[in-house]
XYZ file of C-alpha atoms in Angstrom:
402
model
C -2.321 -4.313 14.804
C 1.454 -4.613 14.541
C 2.365 -7.458 12.216
C 6.083 -6.857 12.693
C 6.137 -7.472 16.450
C 8.488 -10.327 17.391
C 9.004 -11.328 13.753
C 12.599 -12.172 12.878
C 13.911 -9.955 10.091
C 17.434 -10.027 8.685
C 18.627 -6.920 6.836
C 21.503 -7.453 4.409
C 23.481 -4.311 3.588
C 25.858 -3.996 0.639
C 28.099 -1.093 -0.354
C 25.839 1.102 -2.482
C 26.046 4.867 -2.062
C 22.468 4.705 -0.744
C 23.684 2.783 2.304
C 22.881 5.727 4.575
C 19.194 5.172 3.781
C 19.488 1.628 5.103
C 20.249 3.156 8.509
C 16.777 4.714 8.427
C 15.293 1.368 7.371
C 16.964 -0.292 10.365
C 15.526 2.428 12.618
C 12.019 1.887 11.235
C 12.262 -1.864 11.724
C 13.437 -1.395 15.313
C 10.410 0.790 16.066
C 8.083 -2.038 14.992
C 9.485 -4.277 17.748
C 10.670 -6.824 15.222
C 13.637 -9.015 16.138
C 16.251 -7.531 13.839
C 19.607 -8.879 12.696
C 21.877 -6.978 10.321
C 24.477 -8.480 8.005
C 27.004 -6.256 6.182
C 29.486 -6.894 3.415
C 33.107 -5.909 4.079
C 32.858 -2.980 1.635
C 29.666 -1.781 3.307
C 31.592 -1.549 6.602
C 34.046 0.823 4.911
C 31.187 3.220 4.119
C 29.306 3.146 7.440
C 30.520 1.632 10.679
C 28.658 -1.447 11.972
C 28.452 0.436 15.278
C 25.980 2.857 13.665
C 23.713 0.051 12.456
C 23.959 -1.756 15.785
C 23.028 1.368 17.734
C 20.186 2.418 15.453
C 18.806 -1.098 15.049
C 19.471 -2.104 18.668
C 20.633 -5.447 17.318
C 23.705 -7.521 16.467
C 25.585 -6.833 13.241
C 27.406 -9.671 11.470
C 29.987 -9.477 8.697
C 33.093 -11.629 9.262
C 32.068 -15.217 8.594
C 34.986 -16.892 10.386
C 34.834 -14.742 13.505
C 31.067 -15.204 13.844
C 31.134 -19.025 14.025
C 31.001 -19.777 17.761
C 29.883 -22.806 19.785
C 28.369 -24.442 16.731
C 26.354 -21.341 15.795
C 26.894 -20.830 12.053
C 25.508 -17.428 11.032
C 24.403 -17.996 7.443
C 22.568 -21.269 8.153
C 21.071 -20.140 11.467
C 19.905 -16.742 10.212
C 18.513 -18.221 7.002
C 16.509 -20.787 8.988
C 15.377 -18.525 11.813
C 14.437 -15.372 9.857
C 10.876 -14.746 8.710
C 12.040 -12.176 6.139
C 15.379 -11.494 4.461
C 15.769 -8.116 2.754
C 18.879 -6.809 0.980
C 18.889 -3.002 0.881
C 20.696 -1.446 -0.776
C 21.599 -4.242 -3.173
C 24.499 -3.448 -5.478
C 25.007 -4.970 -8.901
C 27.791 -7.039 -7.355
C 25.732 -8.631 -4.569
C 22.860 -9.335 -6.958
C 25.245 -10.993 -9.413
C 26.601 -13.188 -6.631
C 23.228 -14.398 -5.375
C 21.834 -14.829 -8.904
C 24.767 -16.968 -9.975
C 25.391 -18.993 -6.835
C 28.517 -17.197 -5.662
C 28.808 -17.060 -1.883
C 31.920 -15.349 -0.564
C 30.382 -13.104 2.109
C 27.628 -13.437 4.694
C 25.010 -11.538 2.656
C 25.374 -13.787 -0.399
C 25.629 -16.905 1.815
C 22.301 -16.113 3.469
C 20.826 -15.223 0.085
C 21.654 -18.707 -1.194
C 20.611 -20.531 1.972
C 17.297 -18.703 2.542
C 14.430 -21.003 1.495
C 11.329 -19.061 2.501
C 9.294 -16.941 0.063
C 9.898 -13.739 2.019
C 13.120 -12.627 0.352
C 13.350 -9.063 -0.958
C 16.046 -7.240 -2.880
C 16.287 -3.473 -3.416
C 18.589 -2.747 -6.387
C 20.270 0.685 -6.395
C 22.927 1.790 -8.881
C 23.753 3.992 -11.865
C 21.063 3.800 -14.525
C 23.476 2.529 -17.194
C 24.515 -0.308 -14.899
C 20.859 -1.056 -14.146
C 19.948 -1.178 -17.835
C 22.926 -3.325 -18.848
C 22.082 -6.733 -20.365
C 24.223 -8.561 -17.803
C 22.477 -6.969 -14.826
C 19.020 -7.511 -16.305
C 19.862 -11.197 -16.793
C 20.859 -11.445 -13.147
C 17.696 -9.654 -12.039
C 15.602 -12.037 -14.134
C 17.371 -14.974 -12.503
C 16.501 -13.613 -9.058
C 12.837 -13.239 -10.036
C 12.815 -16.801 -11.349
C 14.290 -17.936 -8.034
C 11.383 -16.346 -6.164
C 12.891 -13.052 -5.035
C 10.662 -10.002 -4.744
C 12.220 -7.012 -6.482
C 11.485 -3.529 -5.133
C 11.997 -1.416 -8.233
C 14.354 1.565 -7.930
C 12.999 5.029 -8.583
C 13.790 7.439 -11.398
C 15.550 10.632 -10.366
C 18.866 12.282 -9.584
C 21.626 9.749 -8.979
C 24.802 10.183 -6.911
C 26.881 10.550 -10.081
C 24.821 13.541 -11.184
C 22.862 11.737 -13.885
C 19.090 11.446 -13.982
C 17.684 7.974 -14.504
C 16.404 4.776 -12.929
C 18.453 3.500 -10.002
C 17.515 5.607 -6.965
C 16.852 3.904 -3.626
C 13.074 3.990 -3.072
C 11.323 5.454 -0.059
C 11.750 3.175 2.959
C 7.989 3.258 3.510
C 7.652 1.324 0.244
C 10.153 -1.300 1.415
C 8.284 -1.591 4.719
C 5.065 -2.350 2.831
C 6.749 -5.133 0.876
C 8.018 -6.599 4.149
C 4.588 -6.269 5.769
C 2.956 -8.177 2.899
C 5.019 -11.232 3.790
C 3.904 -10.888 7.413
C 0.201 -10.563 6.490
C -2.374 -13.328 5.988
C -2.959 -14.063 2.311
C -6.676 -14.747 2.655
C -7.546 -12.651 -0.415
C -4.948 -14.185 -2.724
C -6.492 -14.664 -6.165
C -9.340 -12.230 -5.451
C -9.911 -9.192 -7.646
C -11.133 -6.132 -5.781
C -12.301 -2.765 -7.127
C -12.169 0.151 -4.699
C -13.256 3.756 -5.171
C -11.804 6.430 -2.881
C -11.478 10.145 -2.308
C -13.777 12.980 -3.351
C -15.101 13.884 -6.746
C -14.766 17.454 -8.026
C -17.404 19.205 -10.169
C -16.375 22.370 -12.041
C -18.168 25.689 -11.713
C -15.692 27.373 -14.053
C -12.034 26.672 -14.898
C -10.837 27.863 -11.449
C -13.732 27.023 -9.094
C -15.470 23.806 -8.222
C -17.870 21.928 -5.956
C -16.361 19.163 -3.859
C -16.393 17.793 -0.303
C -14.051 17.290 2.648
C -13.054 13.694 1.890
C -9.289 13.111 2.067
C -9.436 9.573 0.693
C -7.531 8.217 3.723
C -10.066 5.503 4.565
C -10.303 4.245 1.001
C -6.537 4.235 0.534
C -6.043 2.272 3.762
C -8.643 -0.273 2.655
C -6.977 -0.616 -0.753
C -3.599 -1.109 0.912
C -4.932 -3.693 3.373
C -6.468 -5.877 0.675
C -3.289 -5.608 -1.404
C -1.203 -6.628 1.615
C -3.426 -9.689 1.958
C -2.857 -10.872 -1.588
C -5.704 -9.317 -3.584
C -5.325 -7.781 -7.015
C -6.594 -4.286 -6.252
C -7.762 -1.678 -8.727
C -8.173 1.751 -7.126
C -10.310 4.455 -8.734
C -9.369 7.667 -6.976
C -10.624 11.198 -6.959
C -8.127 14.035 -6.361
C -6.145 13.497 -3.126
C -2.716 14.306 -1.701
C -2.080 10.670 -0.782
C 0.502 8.233 -2.102
C -1.130 4.916 -3.011
C 0.464 1.666 -1.905
C 2.958 0.276 -4.456
C 1.242 -3.078 -3.966
C -1.916 -1.858 -5.723
C -2.122 -3.380 -9.197
C -3.754 -0.454 -11.018
C -4.665 3.138 -10.132
C -7.164 5.133 -12.156
C -7.281 8.847 -11.393
C -10.526 10.668 -12.083
C -11.997 14.070 -11.284
C -15.783 14.061 -11.713
C -18.543 11.681 -10.671
C -19.274 10.807 -14.297
C -15.627 9.867 -14.840
C -15.722 7.664 -11.738
C -18.899 5.967 -12.931
C -17.427 5.211 -16.355
C -14.253 3.830 -14.786
C -16.266 1.655 -12.385
C -18.512 0.311 -15.174
C -15.429 -0.474 -17.237
C -13.775 -2.510 -14.448
C -16.517 -4.017 -12.279
C -17.375 -7.081 -14.392
C -14.291 -9.169 -13.566
C -14.205 -8.236 -9.867
C -14.990 -10.518 -6.940
C -15.503 -7.641 -4.512
C -16.452 -4.004 -5.132
C -15.957 -1.501 -2.311
C -17.264 2.020 -2.879
C -15.651 4.280 -0.276
C -15.546 7.419 -2.447
C -17.417 10.529 -1.312
C -19.178 11.330 -4.574
C -20.620 14.792 -5.129
C -24.396 14.420 -5.282
C -24.812 17.450 -7.525
C -23.000 19.223 -10.344
C -23.443 22.564 -12.083
C -25.800 22.172 -15.031
C -23.905 24.541 -17.297
C -20.376 25.015 -16.020
C -18.749 28.128 -17.455
C -15.841 27.599 -19.846
C -14.466 30.986 -18.817
C -13.667 32.297 -15.350
C -16.748 33.935 -13.841
C -15.929 37.564 -13.016
C -16.921 39.046 -9.662
C -18.493 42.177 -11.127
C -21.956 41.057 -9.969
C -23.206 41.067 -6.394
C -24.569 37.554 -6.777
C -24.820 34.712 -9.226
C -27.189 31.756 -9.442
C -25.932 28.258 -10.086
C -28.361 25.606 -11.243
C -27.407 22.247 -9.798
C -28.496 18.911 -11.212
C -28.102 15.414 -9.818
C -24.986 13.420 -10.521
C -25.328 9.764 -11.448
C -25.692 7.463 -8.425
C -22.602 5.270 -8.847
C -23.381 2.835 -6.029
C -26.974 2.340 -7.202
C -25.862 1.869 -10.806
C -23.332 -0.825 -9.876
C -25.904 -2.394 -7.549
C -28.276 -2.843 -10.483
C -25.744 -4.469 -12.810
C -23.580 -6.487 -10.403
C -23.573 -10.266 -10.635
C -24.930 -12.586 -7.966
C -21.471 -13.834 -7.062
C -20.050 -10.335 -6.610
C -19.898 -8.726 -3.175
C -20.848 -5.047 -3.210
C -19.861 -2.886 -0.226
C -21.098 0.673 0.089
C -20.218 3.452 2.503
C -22.675 5.776 4.219
C -21.279 9.024 5.596
C -24.029 10.579 7.708
C -24.458 13.311 10.307
C -27.596 11.956 11.997
C -29.831 8.865 12.113
C -26.767 6.849 11.123
C -28.098 3.276 11.369
C -31.539 4.163 9.974
C -30.110 5.810 6.859
C -27.526 3.055 6.430
C -30.208 0.347 6.455
C -32.185 2.285 3.863
C -29.107 2.650 1.666
C -28.280 -1.051 1.985
C -31.670 -1.978 0.542
C -32.064 0.772 -2.058
C -28.585 0.334 -3.569
C -28.704 -3.497 -3.563
C -25.532 -3.724 -1.451
C -24.358 -6.773 0.441
C -22.772 -4.625 3.143
C -22.943 -0.990 4.183
C -20.228 0.601 6.292
C -21.602 3.642 8.079
C -19.750 6.403 9.867
C -20.754 9.644 11.530
C -18.836 12.448 9.804
C -20.168 15.101 12.182
C -17.587 13.976 14.769
C -14.422 16.005 14.348
C -12.131 13.226 15.600
C -13.529 10.499 13.310
C -14.926 12.356 10.323
C -13.319 13.516 7.109
C -9.626 14.317 6.755
C -8.467 12.775 10.040
C -6.503 9.615 10.846
C -9.170 7.952 12.994
C -12.574 6.499 12.277
C -15.433 4.646 13.939
C -17.784 2.571 11.824
C -20.803 0.264 11.856
C -20.960 -2.668 9.432
C -24.485 -3.650 8.365
C -25.409 -6.791 6.412
C -28.574 -8.015 4.691
C -29.577 -10.139 7.681
C -29.981 -7.024 9.778
C -26.823 -7.550 11.818
C -24.951 -4.422 12.926
C -21.301 -4.735 13.946
C -19.736 -1.792 15.752
C -16.025 -1.162 15.136
C -14.916 1.226 17.841
C -12.746 4.298 17.272
C -9.317 3.387 15.951
C -6.779 4.395 13.343
C -8.033 4.104 9.793
C -5.369 1.456 9.201
C -6.861 -0.702 11.970
C -10.401 0.046 10.808
C -9.356 -1.234 7.368
C -8.014 -4.418 8.985
C -11.336 -4.933 10.781
C -13.279 -4.431 7.555
C -11.061 -6.901 5.683
C -11.394 -9.428 8.536
C -15.197 -9.127 8.391
C -15.300 -9.633 4.633
C -12.838 -12.537 4.847
C -15.094 -14.372 7.323
C -18.144 -13.580 5.200
C -16.814 -14.936 1.906
C -15.176 -17.967 3.541
C -18.139 -18.959 5.691
């Protein structure tokens, strides 16, 4: 699903040193098939030619207010009314001060004042001392009070050579903030707990028992619910993935016992609990505190069962909480999933066959079956894990709103 397609997005560009990154943002937006318009301040044009933005964005670029008014078409009123989303990136201290205080002497600030929809985003980028100044923080607070969404700058090396807060964030983060405004908000006000990734059980300080889970499915599900307005808490085993900035809280764990304790600590106030994590079924009974030397031809490890996290939560969950489990199987998929649904006291089980190389662990595609307590089985055909997550969220949305 492409939520950007045919949506009208206006990108405002001011004269921050990070302006070259806005060219990449324009390119990304073009690739989504959104209807893009770009508005530049006069100083921004001195840093990068409008021709570059027009070519990369395949769209018109506006800057000179008087020259743009033609045949009754007034750019700041028309763009502010027609656009679904208005994003200012990069946003300098100057442009933020203008919009926050009602000053409108260029097209970017004019649109900022005239835009009445909720989907207005600003991406502040500047020297850290400017960012931390009382005057700027007052202006930023004013923008928040006026309903603007602030994409926080990152901490790192700045153009001046200093290290601090003020760096332009990754454009993928900005794209997620834009996508949230283009997504249904059917989970707004809902609190959702999601577990994801593998767990890791130590053998000794340098070796462990784990599984092939990458966490991709769980992270996509967490992102999808966050895009749709939910307050998401993600409990994650070790992965190489970057969680969505829209996720409210991330709890990193290593072992199954740590995941269980985190889940028990958070589950009570949740509306929905989705357990996608691939939890190690066994752990070493007496893990060595020192590295095991290879001077023996063989060693014997005694394995004992880990706690069953899904079953534990199934026993203590409330009647009004929806519990969703995952079943990763290599054979008898539906049979084992139905058994798990009953034994773990789940409301739904999402089953997938991990023996298939193209839809198993550590790949970008999946194919799942959703089973409910009534015995219904819904097949979601092979698709990207992002689209699988959308299908799962759609199913749960219909279920809780029916």
